[in-house]
Amino acid sequence: IISWMIPFFFMQFITPPVSMSLHITNSNRIVMLLQFFGLVFRVGLVGLAGQYYGDFVVEIYAVSGFVFYAVYMIVILSILKKTV
């Protein structure tokens, strides 16, 4: 389980400090949309995993967390690239 969670924890560790730059650039609406996307994406995938792939819920949780934070970081960097 830990080996599946390490990439997710890494992205979770580096993304939130950088995400504060979205507040500085006054992109609060984008932050809200990203958080809503993360909620729907992660809860949806874990719900589907629990329904159909009960043995892989932890793995799908870890992968969905990594994907969410990777998308979050890509959006942050693209917004910063436009504003700088």
mmCIF file of N, CA, C and O in Angstrom:
data_model
loop_
_atom_site.group_PDB
_atom_site.id
_atom_site.type_symbol
_atom_site.label_atom_id
_atom_site.label_comp_id
_atom_site.label_asym_id
_atom_site.label_seq_id
_atom_site.Cartn_x
_atom_site.Cartn_y
_atom_site.Cartn_z
ATOM 1 N N ILE A 1 0.832 -1.196 0.000
ATOM 2 C CA ILE A 1 0.000 0.000 0.000
ATOM 3 C C ILE A 1 0.869 1.250 0.000
ATOM 4 O O ILE A 1 0.579 2.214 -0.706
ATOM 5 N N ILE A 2 1.931 1.221 0.762
ATOM 6 C CA ILE A 2 2.795 2.398 0.857
ATOM 7 C C ILE A 2 3.432 2.722 -0.490
ATOM 8 O O ILE A 2 3.544 3.892 -0.864
ATOM 9 N N SER A 3 3.834 1.704 -1.226
ATOM 10 C CA SER A 3 4.457 1.964 -2.529
ATOM 11 C C SER A 3 3.471 2.608 -3.500
ATOM 12 O O SER A 3 3.871 3.377 -4.371
ATOM 13 N N TRP A 4 2.182 2.319 -3.371
ATOM 14 C CA TRP A 4 1.178 2.981 -4.199
ATOM 15 C C TRP A 4 0.940 4.417 -3.747
ATOM 16 O O TRP A 4 0.569 5.280 -4.553
ATOM 17 N N MET A 5 1.117 4.696 -2.458
ATOM 18 C CA MET A 5 0.788 5.994 -1.915
ATOM 19 C C MET A 5 1.922 7.017 -2.036
ATOM 20 O O MET A 5 1.668 8.218 -1.965
ATOM 21 N N ILE A 6 3.165 6.575 -2.223
ATOM 22 C CA ILE A 6 4.301 7.497 -2.246
ATOM 23 C C ILE A 6 4.174 8.572 -3.338
ATOM 24 O O ILE A 6 4.352 9.754 -3.043
ATOM 25 N N PRO A 7 3.852 8.226 -4.601
ATOM 26 C CA PRO A 7 3.715 9.300 -5.598
ATOM 27 C C PRO A 7 2.588 10.284 -5.255
ATOM 28 O O PRO A 7 2.725 11.491 -5.448
ATOM 29 N N PHE A 8 1.485 9.767 -4.717
ATOM 30 C CA PHE A 8 0.374 10.624 -4.304
ATOM 31 C C PHE A 8 0.811 11.567 -3.190
ATOM 32 O O PHE A 8 0.552 12.776 -3.247
ATOM 33 N N PHE A 9 1.493 11.052 -2.177
ATOM 34 C CA PHE A 9 1.952 11.902 -1.074
ATOM 35 C C PHE A 9 2.966 12.940 -1.545
ATOM 36 O O PHE A 9 2.979 14.069 -1.062
ATOM 37 N N PHE A 10 3.821 12.561 -2.492
ATOM 38 C CA PHE A 10 4.800 13.499 -3.019
ATOM 39 C C PHE A 10 4.099 14.676 -3.695
ATOM 40 O O PHE A 10 4.416 15.838 -3.439
ATOM 41 N N MET A 11 3.132 14.374 -4.557
ATOM 42 C CA MET A 11 2.409 15.444 -5.241
ATOM 43 C C MET A 11 1.588 16.264 -4.253
ATOM 44 O O MET A 11 1.480 17.480 -4.382
ATOM 45 N N GLN A 12 1.024 15.610 -3.252
ATOM 46 C CA GLN A 12 0.260 16.315 -2.241
ATOM 47 C C GLN A 12 1.163 17.225 -1.405
ATOM 48 O O GLN A 12 0.728 18.259 -0.915
ATOM 49 N N PHE A 13 2.398 16.860 -1.265
ATOM 50 C CA PHE A 13 3.351 17.651 -0.496
ATOM 51 C C PHE A 13 3.824 18.886 -1.253
ATOM 52 O O PHE A 13 3.989 19.954 -0.668
ATOM 53 N N ILE A 14 4.037 18.773 -2.576
ATOM 54 C CA ILE A 14 4.607 19.902 -3.320
ATOM 55 C C ILE A 14 3.561 20.835 -3.922
ATOM 56 O O ILE A 14 3.858 21.993 -4.203
ATOM 57 N N THR A 15 2.340 20.384 -4.131
ATOM 58 C CA THR A 15 1.347 21.211 -4.808
ATOM 59 C C THR A 15 0.738 22.320 -3.945
ATOM 60 O O THR A 15 0.645 23.456 -4.411
ATOM 61 N N PRO A 16 0.307 22.066 -2.715
ATOM 62 C CA PRO A 16 -0.358 23.144 -1.954
ATOM 63 C C PRO A 16 0.473 24.407 -1.735
ATOM 64 O O PRO A 16 -0.084 25.517 -1.856
ATOM 65 N N PRO A 17 1.760 24.334 -1.449
ATOM 66 C CA PRO A 17 2.501 25.603 -1.317
ATOM 67 C C PRO A 17 2.522 26.415 -2.616
ATOM 68 O O PRO A 17 2.404 27.643 -2.590
ATOM 69 N N VAL A 18 2.627 25.727 -3.738
ATOM 70 C CA VAL A 18 2.649 26.419 -5.029
ATOM 71 C C VAL A 18 1.261 26.956 -5.366
ATOM 72 O O VAL A 18 1.124 27.986 -6.030
ATOM 73 N N SER A 19 0.218 26.288 -4.879
ATOM 74 C CA SER A 19 -1.146 26.721 -5.194
ATOM 75 C C SER A 19 -1.492 28.068 -4.572
ATOM 76 O O SER A 19 -2.429 28.728 -5.015
ATOM 77 N N MET A 20 -0.752 28.489 -3.581
ATOM 78 C CA MET A 20 -0.994 29.810 -2.996
ATOM 79 C C MET A 20 -0.754 30.918 -4.016
ATOM 80 O O MET A 20 -1.305 32.011 -3.895
ATOM 81 N N SER A 21 0.027 30.633 -5.035
ATOM 82 C CA SER A 21 0.260 31.636 -6.078
ATOM 83 C C SER A 21 -1.021 31.939 -6.849
ATOM 84 O O SER A 21 -1.164 33.025 -7.403
ATOM 85 N N LEU A 22 -1.976 31.017 -6.885
ATOM 86 C CA LEU A 22 -3.248 31.292 -7.548
ATOM 87 C C LEU A 22 -4.051 32.335 -6.781
ATOM 88 O O LEU A 22 -4.782 33.116 -7.379
ATOM 89 N N HIS A 23 -3.918 32.361 -5.479
ATOM 90 C CA HIS A 23 -4.591 33.386 -4.698
ATOM 91 C C HIS A 23 -3.941 34.751 -4.940
ATOM 92 O O HIS A 23 -4.631 35.768 -4.978
ATOM 93 N N ILE A 24 -2.651 34.749 -5.116
ATOM 94 C CA ILE A 24 -1.936 35.997 -5.377
ATOM 95 C C ILE A 24 -2.317 36.565 -6.740
ATOM 96 O O ILE A 24 -2.463 37.763 -6.904
ATOM 97 N N THR A 25 -2.511 35.685 -7.720
ATOM 98 C CA THR A 25 -2.893 36.124 -9.060
ATOM 99 C C THR A 25 -4.397 36.332 -9.197
ATOM 100 O O THR A 25 -4.884 36.559 -10.299
ATOM 101 N N ASN A 26 -5.111 36.237 -8.085
ATOM 102 C CA ASN A 26 -6.560 36.453 -8.042
ATOM 103 C C ASN A 26 -7.312 35.464 -8.930
ATOM 104 O O ASN A 26 -8.222 35.823 -9.658
ATOM 105 N N SER A 27 -6.916 34.209 -8.869
ATOM 106 C CA SER A 27 -7.562 33.135 -9.628
ATOM 107 C C SER A 27 -8.399 32.261 -8.697
ATOM 108 O O SER A 27 -8.382 31.041 -8.792
ATOM 109 N N ASN A 28 -9.135 32.892 -7.817
ATOM 110 C CA ASN A 28 -9.890 32.148 -6.820
ATOM 111 C C ASN A 28 -10.965 31.254 -7.435
ATOM 112 O O ASN A 28 -11.246 30.171 -6.935
ATOM 113 N N ARG A 29 -11.569 31.699 -8.516
ATOM 114 C CA ARG A 29 -12.590 30.880 -9.182
ATOM 115 C C ARG A 29 -11.977 29.589 -9.725
ATOM 116 O O ARG A 29 -12.570 28.518 -9.620
ATOM 117 N N ILE A 30 -10.792 29.684 -10.275
ATOM 118 C CA ILE A 30 -10.111 28.493 -10.799
ATOM 119 C C ILE A 30 -9.767 27.543 -9.661
ATOM 120 O O ILE A 30 -9.915 26.328 -9.804
ATOM 121 N N VAL A 31 -9.350 28.083 -8.531
ATOM 122 C CA VAL A 31 -9.045 27.245 -7.369
ATOM 123 C C VAL A 31 -10.294 26.491 -6.930
ATOM 124 O O VAL A 31 -10.251 25.290 -6.656
ATOM 125 N N MET A 32 -11.428 27.187 -6.877
ATOM 126 C CA MET A 32 -12.668 26.540 -6.484
ATOM 127 C C MET A 32 -13.058 25.443 -7.469
ATOM 128 O O MET A 32 -13.453 24.341 -7.068
ATOM 129 N N LEU A 33 -12.935 25.712 -8.760
ATOM 130 C CA LEU A 33 -13.269 24.707 -9.768
ATOM 131 C C LEU A 33 -12.331 23.502 -9.694
ATOM 132 O O LEU A 33 -12.774 22.352 -9.846
ATOM 133 N N LEU A 34 -11.056 23.746 -9.448
ATOM 134 C CA LEU A 34 -10.111 22.640 -9.305
ATOM 135 C C LEU A 34 -10.439 21.781 -8.090
ATOM 136 O O LEU A 34 -10.387 20.544 -8.160
ATOM 137 N N GLN A 35 -10.780 22.407 -6.979
ATOM 138 C CA GLN A 35 -11.129 21.649 -5.786
ATOM 139 C C GLN A 35 -12.414 20.855 -5.994
ATOM 140 O O GLN A 35 -12.528 19.704 -5.548
ATOM 141 N N PHE A 36 -13.381 21.445 -6.671
ATOM 142 C CA PHE A 36 -14.619 20.722 -6.968
ATOM 143 C C PHE A 36 -14.346 19.548 -7.901
ATOM 144 O O PHE A 36 -14.871 18.450 -7.703
ATOM 145 N N PHE A 37 -13.520 19.780 -8.929
ATOM 146 C CA PHE A 37 -13.129 18.687 -9.819
ATOM 147 C C PHE A 37 -12.452 17.569 -9.037
ATOM 148 O O PHE A 37 -12.741 16.386 -9.251
ATOM 149 N N GLY A 38 -11.561 17.923 -8.122
ATOM 150 C CA GLY A 38 -10.872 16.919 -7.318
ATOM 151 C C GLY A 38 -11.831 16.109 -6.467
ATOM 152 O O GLY A 38 -11.697 14.885 -6.346
ATOM 153 N N LEU A 39 -12.813 16.775 -5.882
ATOM 154 C CA LEU A 39 -13.797 16.069 -5.072
ATOM 155 C C LEU A 39 -14.589 15.079 -5.908
ATOM 156 O O LEU A 39 -14.696 13.900 -5.566
ATOM 157 N N VAL A 40 -15.129 15.543 -7.016
ATOM 158 C CA VAL A 40 -15.942 14.675 -7.871
ATOM 159 C C VAL A 40 -15.105 13.549 -8.452
ATOM 160 O O VAL A 40 -15.522 12.376 -8.463
ATOM 161 N N PHE A 41 -13.914 13.874 -8.922
ATOM 162 C CA PHE A 41 -13.037 12.882 -9.546
ATOM 163 C C PHE A 41 -12.640 11.787 -8.565
ATOM 164 O O PHE A 41 -12.811 10.603 -8.832
ATOM 165 N N ARG A 42 -12.159 12.182 -7.401
ATOM 166 C CA ARG A 42 -11.645 11.205 -6.444
ATOM 167 C C ARG A 42 -12.751 10.402 -5.788
ATOM 168 O O ARG A 42 -12.654 9.180 -5.675
ATOM 169 N N VAL A 43 -13.808 11.068 -5.364
ATOM 170 C CA VAL A 43 -14.918 10.340 -4.741
ATOM 171 C C VAL A 43 -15.596 9.445 -5.768
ATOM 172 O O VAL A 43 -15.969 8.305 -5.460
ATOM 173 N N GLY A 44 -15.727 9.941 -6.989
ATOM 174 C CA GLY A 44 -16.333 9.126 -8.046
ATOM 175 C C GLY A 44 -15.530 7.871 -8.338
ATOM 176 O O GLY A 44 -16.089 6.769 -8.434
ATOM 177 N N LEU A 45 -14.226 8.028 -8.480
ATOM 178 C CA LEU A 45 -13.399 6.849 -8.772
ATOM 179 C C LEU A 45 -13.368 5.855 -7.616
ATOM 180 O O LEU A 45 -13.434 4.647 -7.832
ATOM 181 N N VAL A 46 -13.294 6.356 -6.398
ATOM 182 C CA VAL A 46 -13.290 5.445 -5.244
ATOM 183 C C VAL A 46 -14.647 4.770 -5.120
ATOM 184 O O VAL A 46 -14.729 3.580 -4.798
ATOM 185 N N GLY A 47 -15.715 5.499 -5.390
ATOM 186 C CA GLY A 47 -17.047 4.891 -5.367
ATOM 187 C C GLY A 47 -17.201 3.810 -6.413
ATOM 188 O O GLY A 47 -17.734 2.722 -6.134
ATOM 189 N N LEU A 48 -16.732 4.093 -7.626
ATOM 190 C CA LEU A 48 -16.783 3.065 -8.680
ATOM 191 C C LEU A 48 -15.895 1.880 -8.346
ATOM 192 O O LEU A 48 -16.259 0.730 -8.610
ATOM 193 N N ALA A 49 -14.756 2.150 -7.762
ATOM 194 C CA ALA A 49 -13.853 1.059 -7.378
ATOM 195 C C ALA A 49 -14.501 0.199 -6.306
ATOM 196 O O ALA A 49 -14.403 -1.037 -6.349
ATOM 197 N N GLY A 50 -15.155 0.824 -5.346
ATOM 198 C CA GLY A 50 -15.831 0.057 -4.307
ATOM 199 C C GLY A 50 -16.964 -0.768 -4.858
ATOM 200 O O GLY A 50 -17.233 -1.880 -4.378
ATOM 201 N N GLN A 51 -17.625 -0.251 -5.881
ATOM 202 C CA GLN A 51 -18.751 -0.953 -6.485
ATOM 203 C C GLN A 51 -18.303 -2.128 -7.358
ATOM 204 O O GLN A 51 -18.894 -3.207 -7.301
ATOM 205 N N TYR A 52 -17.274 -1.926 -8.162
ATOM 206 C CA TYR A 52 -16.904 -2.926 -9.165
ATOM 207 C C TYR A 52 -15.565 -3.614 -8.917
ATOM 208 O O TYR A 52 -15.365 -4.734 -9.356
ATOM 209 N N TYR A 53 -14.626 -2.928 -8.296
ATOM 210 C CA TYR A 53 -13.283 -3.466 -8.096
ATOM 211 C C TYR A 53 -12.905 -3.365 -6.624
ATOM 212 O O TYR A 53 -11.964 -2.666 -6.257
ATOM 213 N N GLY A 54 -13.612 -4.060 -5.772
ATOM 214 C CA GLY A 54 -13.442 -3.950 -4.330
ATOM 215 C C GLY A 54 -12.032 -4.220 -3.835
ATOM 216 O O GLY A 54 -11.614 -3.681 -2.810
ATOM 217 N N ASP A 55 -11.282 -5.030 -4.556
ATOM 218 C CA ASP A 55 -9.926 -5.363 -4.119
ATOM 219 C C ASP A 55 -8.915 -4.265 -4.421
ATOM 220 O O ASP A 55 -7.800 -4.295 -3.908
ATOM 221 N N PHE A 56 -9.285 -3.294 -5.232
ATOM 222 C CA PHE A 56 -8.328 -2.284 -5.682
ATOM 223 C C PHE A 56 -8.688 -0.871 -5.238
ATOM 224 O O PHE A 56 -8.244 0.108 -5.843
ATOM 225 N N VAL A 57 -9.466 -0.727 -4.188
ATOM 226 C CA VAL A 57 -9.910 0.600 -3.754
ATOM 227 C C VAL A 57 -8.723 1.467 -3.330
ATOM 228 O O VAL A 57 -8.629 2.642 -3.705
ATOM 229 N N VAL A 58 -7.800 0.912 -2.575
ATOM 230 C CA VAL A 58 -6.649 1.701 -2.096
ATOM 231 C C VAL A 58 -5.774 2.127 -3.268
ATOM 232 O O VAL A 58 -5.322 3.278 -3.325
ATOM 233 N N GLU A 59 -5.545 1.235 -4.211
ATOM 234 C CA GLU A 59 -4.718 1.570 -5.368
ATOM 235 C C GLU A 59 -5.367 2.659 -6.213
ATOM 236 O O GLU A 59 -4.710 3.602 -6.659
ATOM 237 N N ILE A 60 -6.678 2.545 -6.410
ATOM 238 C CA ILE A 60 -7.378 3.550 -7.205
ATOM 239 C C ILE A 60 -7.414 4.885 -6.468
ATOM 240 O O ILE A 60 -7.294 5.945 -7.081
ATOM 241 N N TYR A 61 -7.540 4.852 -5.147
ATOM 242 C CA TYR A 61 -7.481 6.083 -4.356
ATOM 243 C C TYR A 61 -6.120 6.761 -4.530
ATOM 244 O O TYR A 61 -6.041 7.968 -4.747
ATOM 245 N N ALA A 62 -5.048 5.983 -4.467
ATOM 246 C CA ALA A 62 -3.705 6.544 -4.598
ATOM 247 C C ALA A 62 -3.474 7.103 -6.003
ATOM 248 O O ALA A 62 -2.934 8.208 -6.159
ATOM 249 N N VAL A 63 -3.880 6.372 -7.009
ATOM 250 C CA VAL A 63 -3.677 6.833 -8.390
ATOM 251 C C VAL A 63 -4.539 8.059 -8.669
ATOM 252 O O VAL A 63 -4.075 9.020 -9.301
ATOM 253 N N SER A 64 -5.777 8.067 -8.204
ATOM 254 C CA SER A 64 -6.638 9.225 -8.432
ATOM 255 C C SER A 64 -6.100 10.458 -7.707
ATOM 256 O O SER A 64 -6.188 11.573 -8.230
ATOM 257 N N GLY A 65 -5.524 10.278 -6.528
ATOM 258 C CA GLY A 65 -4.913 11.400 -5.823
ATOM 259 C C GLY A 65 -3.718 11.946 -6.568
ATOM 260 O O GLY A 65 -3.541 13.165 -6.683
ATOM 261 N N PHE A 66 -2.894 11.058 -7.091
ATOM 262 C CA PHE A 66 -1.732 11.495 -7.865
ATOM 263 C C PHE A 66 -2.170 12.242 -9.117
ATOM 264 O O PHE A 66 -1.639 13.314 -9.432
ATOM 265 N N VAL A 67 -3.152 11.705 -9.827
ATOM 266 C CA VAL A 67 -3.619 12.342 -11.060
ATOM 267 C C VAL A 67 -4.214 13.713 -10.752
ATOM 268 O O VAL A 67 -3.944 14.695 -11.458
ATOM 269 N N PHE A 68 -5.009 13.806 -9.686
ATOM 270 C CA PHE A 68 -5.602 15.088 -9.327
ATOM 271 C C PHE A 68 -4.530 16.125 -9.030
ATOM 272 O O PHE A 68 -4.579 17.246 -9.549
ATOM 273 N N TYR A 69 -3.560 15.782 -8.198
ATOM 274 C CA TYR A 69 -2.529 16.761 -7.851
ATOM 275 C C TYR A 69 -1.617 17.075 -9.035
ATOM 276 O O TYR A 69 -1.100 18.186 -9.151
ATOM 277 N N ALA A 70 -1.425 16.117 -9.944
ATOM 278 C CA ALA A 70 -0.638 16.392 -11.145
ATOM 279 C C ALA A 70 -1.379 17.387 -12.043
ATOM 280 O O ALA A 70 -0.780 18.345 -12.553
ATOM 281 N N VAL A 71 -2.680 17.183 -12.218
ATOM 282 C CA VAL A 71 -3.482 18.129 -13.010
ATOM 283 C C VAL A 71 -3.490 19.494 -12.344
ATOM 284 O O VAL A 71 -3.351 20.523 -13.003
ATOM 285 N N TYR A 72 -3.631 19.502 -11.028
ATOM 286 C CA TYR A 72 -3.621 20.748 -10.261
ATOM 287 C C TYR A 72 -2.310 21.498 -10.492
ATOM 288 O O TYR A 72 -2.302 22.708 -10.750
ATOM 289 N N MET A 73 -1.191 20.794 -10.430
ATOM 290 C CA MET A 73 0.118 21.420 -10.629
ATOM 291 C C MET A 73 0.269 21.932 -12.058
ATOM 292 O O MET A 73 0.798 23.031 -12.274
ATOM 293 N N ILE A 74 -0.206 21.188 -13.031
ATOM 294 C CA ILE A 74 -0.126 21.629 -14.429
ATOM 295 C C ILE A 74 -0.936 22.907 -14.636
ATOM 296 O O ILE A 74 -0.483 23.845 -15.303
ATOM 297 N N VAL A 75 -2.128 22.963 -14.055
ATOM 298 C CA VAL A 75 -2.959 24.163 -14.173
ATOM 299 C C VAL A 75 -2.279 25.348 -13.499
ATOM 300 O O VAL A 75 -2.250 26.459 -14.044
ATOM 301 N N ILE A 76 -1.731 25.130 -12.323
ATOM 302 C CA ILE A 76 -1.028 26.206 -11.612
ATOM 303 C C ILE A 76 0.117 26.750 -12.450
ATOM 304 O O ILE A 76 0.261 27.966 -12.628
ATOM 305 N N LEU A 77 0.932 25.855 -12.970
ATOM 306 C CA LEU A 77 2.085 26.297 -13.750
ATOM 307 C C LEU A 77 1.671 26.994 -15.037
ATOM 308 O O LEU A 77 2.324 27.962 -15.469
ATOM 309 N N SER A 78 0.594 26.531 -15.671
ATOM 310 C CA SER A 78 0.150 27.194 -16.897
ATOM 311 C C SER A 78 -0.405 28.594 -16.600
ATOM 312 O O SER A 78 -0.183 29.527 -17.382
ATOM 313 N N ILE A 79 -1.097 28.756 -15.481
ATOM 314 C CA ILE A 79 -1.592 30.090 -15.110
ATOM 315 C C ILE A 79 -0.426 31.011 -14.767
ATOM 316 O O ILE A 79 -0.423 32.180 -15.160
ATOM 317 N N LEU A 80 0.539 30.492 -14.056
ATOM 318 C CA LEU A 80 1.701 31.321 -13.714
ATOM 319 C C LEU A 80 2.491 31.708 -14.950
ATOM 320 O O LEU A 80 3.033 32.806 -15.030
ATOM 321 N N LYS A 81 2.563 30.808 -15.923
ATOM 322 C CA LYS A 81 3.281 31.116 -17.147
ATOM 323 C C LYS A 81 2.591 32.262 -17.907
ATOM 324 O O LYS A 81 3.248 33.110 -18.493
ATOM 325 N N LYS A 82 1.262 32.290 -17.857
ATOM 326 C CA LYS A 82 0.522 33.352 -18.543
ATOM 327 C C LYS A 82 0.659 34.694 -17.843
ATOM 328 O O LYS A 82 0.669 35.732 -18.494
ATOM 329 N N THR A 83 0.744 34.681 -16.518
ATOM 330 C CA THR A 83 0.764 35.944 -15.775
ATOM 331 C C THR A 83 2.159 36.531 -15.631
ATOM 332 O O THR A 83 2.287 37.719 -15.337
ATOM 333 N N VAL A 84 3.174 35.728 -15.813
ATOM 334 C CA VAL A 84 4.545 36.228 -15.615
ATOM 335 C C VAL A 84 5.133 36.711 -16.897
ATOM 336 O O VAL A 84 4.911 36.623 -17.943
#
